Coordinates of C-alpha atoms in Angstrom, one line a residue:
X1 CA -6.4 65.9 -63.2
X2 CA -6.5 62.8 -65.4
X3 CA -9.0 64.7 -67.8
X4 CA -6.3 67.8 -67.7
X5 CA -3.3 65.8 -68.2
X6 CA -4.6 63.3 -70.7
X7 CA -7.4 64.7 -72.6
X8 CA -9.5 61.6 -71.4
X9 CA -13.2 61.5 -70.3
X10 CA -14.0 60.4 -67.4
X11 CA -16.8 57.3 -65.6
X12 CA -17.0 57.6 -62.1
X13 CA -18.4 54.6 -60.3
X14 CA -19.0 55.5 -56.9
X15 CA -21.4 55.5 -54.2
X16 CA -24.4 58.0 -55.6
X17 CA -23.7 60.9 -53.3
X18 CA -20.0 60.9 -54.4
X19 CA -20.9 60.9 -57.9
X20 CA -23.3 63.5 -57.6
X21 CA -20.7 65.9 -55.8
X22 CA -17.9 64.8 -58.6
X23 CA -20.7 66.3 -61.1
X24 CA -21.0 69.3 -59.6
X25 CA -17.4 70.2 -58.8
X26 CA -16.6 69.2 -62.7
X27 CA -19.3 71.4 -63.7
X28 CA -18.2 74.5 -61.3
X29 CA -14.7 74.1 -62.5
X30 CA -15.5 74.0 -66.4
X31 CA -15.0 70.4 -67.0
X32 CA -17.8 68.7 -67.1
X33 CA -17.3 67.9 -71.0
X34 CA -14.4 65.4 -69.5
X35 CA -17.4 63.5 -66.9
X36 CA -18.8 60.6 -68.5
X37 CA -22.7 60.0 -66.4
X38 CA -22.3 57.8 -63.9
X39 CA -25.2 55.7 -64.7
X40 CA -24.0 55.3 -67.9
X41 CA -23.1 52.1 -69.1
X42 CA -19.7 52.2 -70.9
X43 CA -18.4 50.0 -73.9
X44 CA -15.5 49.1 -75.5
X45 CA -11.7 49.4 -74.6
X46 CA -11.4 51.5 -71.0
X47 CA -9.1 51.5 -68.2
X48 CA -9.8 50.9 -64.5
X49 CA -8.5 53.4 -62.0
X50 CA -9.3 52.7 -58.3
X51 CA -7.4 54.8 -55.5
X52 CA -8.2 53.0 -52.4
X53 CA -11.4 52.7 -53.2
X54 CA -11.9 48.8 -54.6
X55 CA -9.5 47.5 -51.9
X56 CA -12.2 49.1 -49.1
X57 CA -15.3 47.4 -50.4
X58 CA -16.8 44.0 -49.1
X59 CA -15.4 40.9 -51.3
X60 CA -19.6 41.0 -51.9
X61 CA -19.5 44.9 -53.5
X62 CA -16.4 43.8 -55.3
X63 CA -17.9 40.7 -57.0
X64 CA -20.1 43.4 -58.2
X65 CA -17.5 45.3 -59.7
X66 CA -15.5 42.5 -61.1
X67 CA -18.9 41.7 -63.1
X68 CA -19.9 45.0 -64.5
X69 CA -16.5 46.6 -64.7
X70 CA -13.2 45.3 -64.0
X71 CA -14.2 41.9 -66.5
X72 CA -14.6 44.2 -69.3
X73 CA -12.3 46.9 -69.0
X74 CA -8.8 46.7 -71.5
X75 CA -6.2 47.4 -68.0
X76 CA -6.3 49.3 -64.9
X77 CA -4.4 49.7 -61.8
X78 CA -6.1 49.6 -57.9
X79 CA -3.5 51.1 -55.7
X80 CA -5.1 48.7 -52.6
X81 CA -5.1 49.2 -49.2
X82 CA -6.7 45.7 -48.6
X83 CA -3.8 44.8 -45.6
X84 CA -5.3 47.7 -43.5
X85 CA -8.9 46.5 -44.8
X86 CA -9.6 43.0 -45.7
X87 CA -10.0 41.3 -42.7
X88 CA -11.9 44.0 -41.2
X89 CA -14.6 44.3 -43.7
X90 CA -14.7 41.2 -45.5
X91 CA -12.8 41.9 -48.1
X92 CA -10.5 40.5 -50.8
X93 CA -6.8 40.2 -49.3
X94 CA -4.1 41.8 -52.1
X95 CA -3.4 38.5 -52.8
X96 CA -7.1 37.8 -53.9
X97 CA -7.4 40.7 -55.5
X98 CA -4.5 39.4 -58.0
X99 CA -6.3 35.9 -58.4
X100 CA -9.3 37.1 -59.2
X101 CA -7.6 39.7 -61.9
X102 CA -6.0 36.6 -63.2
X103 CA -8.9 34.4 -63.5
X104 CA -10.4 36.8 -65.7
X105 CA -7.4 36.3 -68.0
X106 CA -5.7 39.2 -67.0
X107 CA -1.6 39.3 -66.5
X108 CA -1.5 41.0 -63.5
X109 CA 1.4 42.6 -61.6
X110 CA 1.6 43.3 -58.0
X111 CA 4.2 46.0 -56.2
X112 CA 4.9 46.1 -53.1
X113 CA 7.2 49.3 -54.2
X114 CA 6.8 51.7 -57.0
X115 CA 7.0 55.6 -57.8
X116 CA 3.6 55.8 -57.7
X117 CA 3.1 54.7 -54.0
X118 CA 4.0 57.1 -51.3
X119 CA 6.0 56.2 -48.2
X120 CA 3.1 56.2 -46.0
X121 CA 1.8 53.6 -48.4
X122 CA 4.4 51.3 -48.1
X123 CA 4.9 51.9 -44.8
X124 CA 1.1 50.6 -44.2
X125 CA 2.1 47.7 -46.9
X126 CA -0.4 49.4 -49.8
X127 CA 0.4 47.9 -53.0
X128 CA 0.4 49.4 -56.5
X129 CA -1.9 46.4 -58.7
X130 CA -2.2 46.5 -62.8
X131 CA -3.4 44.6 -64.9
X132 CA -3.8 44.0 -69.0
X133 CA -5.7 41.8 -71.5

């Protein structure tokens, strides 16, 4: 939808099997010009996008995305999940999440309500996290 709506390609960093069925539903629905290859290292000015995803991953996965990714990217948002998560998986609280963001030098917002979060999102206390250079 985002490469629809916004004439934007798109890096997905993902697990390899999901990655590899992304690829393949792009390409059987005629928009695999829009897919950027995974293993692919991208430059420049980019935007982060993580639907649940981030918030899910151990605090030692998301070091690992903080370094390759988030550090370098211009903005992004993580809608996060990490109250349900966190301290089930060793993960990053929402709260660490936003510390982290800003000791990169980021300016960071956190909402706890927004149009983009569902009610079952805030009902489970997801927040909606961006961030900007």
């Amino acid at each position: 939808m985002n490469a629809i709506l916004s004439d934007a390609k798109i890096h997905i960093v993902d697990l390899p099997e999901v990655t590899s069925c992304v690829s393949v539903i792009m390409e059987e629905i005629g928009l695999s010009e829009y897919l950027i290859p995974a293993d692919q290292i991208i430059r420049g000015d980019y935007t982060v996008i993580s639907n649940y995803a981030f918030s899910e991953l151990t605090t030692q996965l998301q070091d690992q995305y903080f370094e390759k990714w988030i550090r370098r990217s211009k903005n992004g948002i993580i809608i996060s999940n990490a109250k349900l998560f966190a301290q089930n998986i060793s993960g990053r609280t929402n709260h660490d999440i936003v510390i982290s963001l800003r000791n990169f030098g980021f300016h960071v917002e956190c909402y706890n309500e927004h149009p983009i979060l569902g009610p079952s999102d805030i009902m489970c206390g997801n927040v909606l996290i961006t961030w900007k250079s």
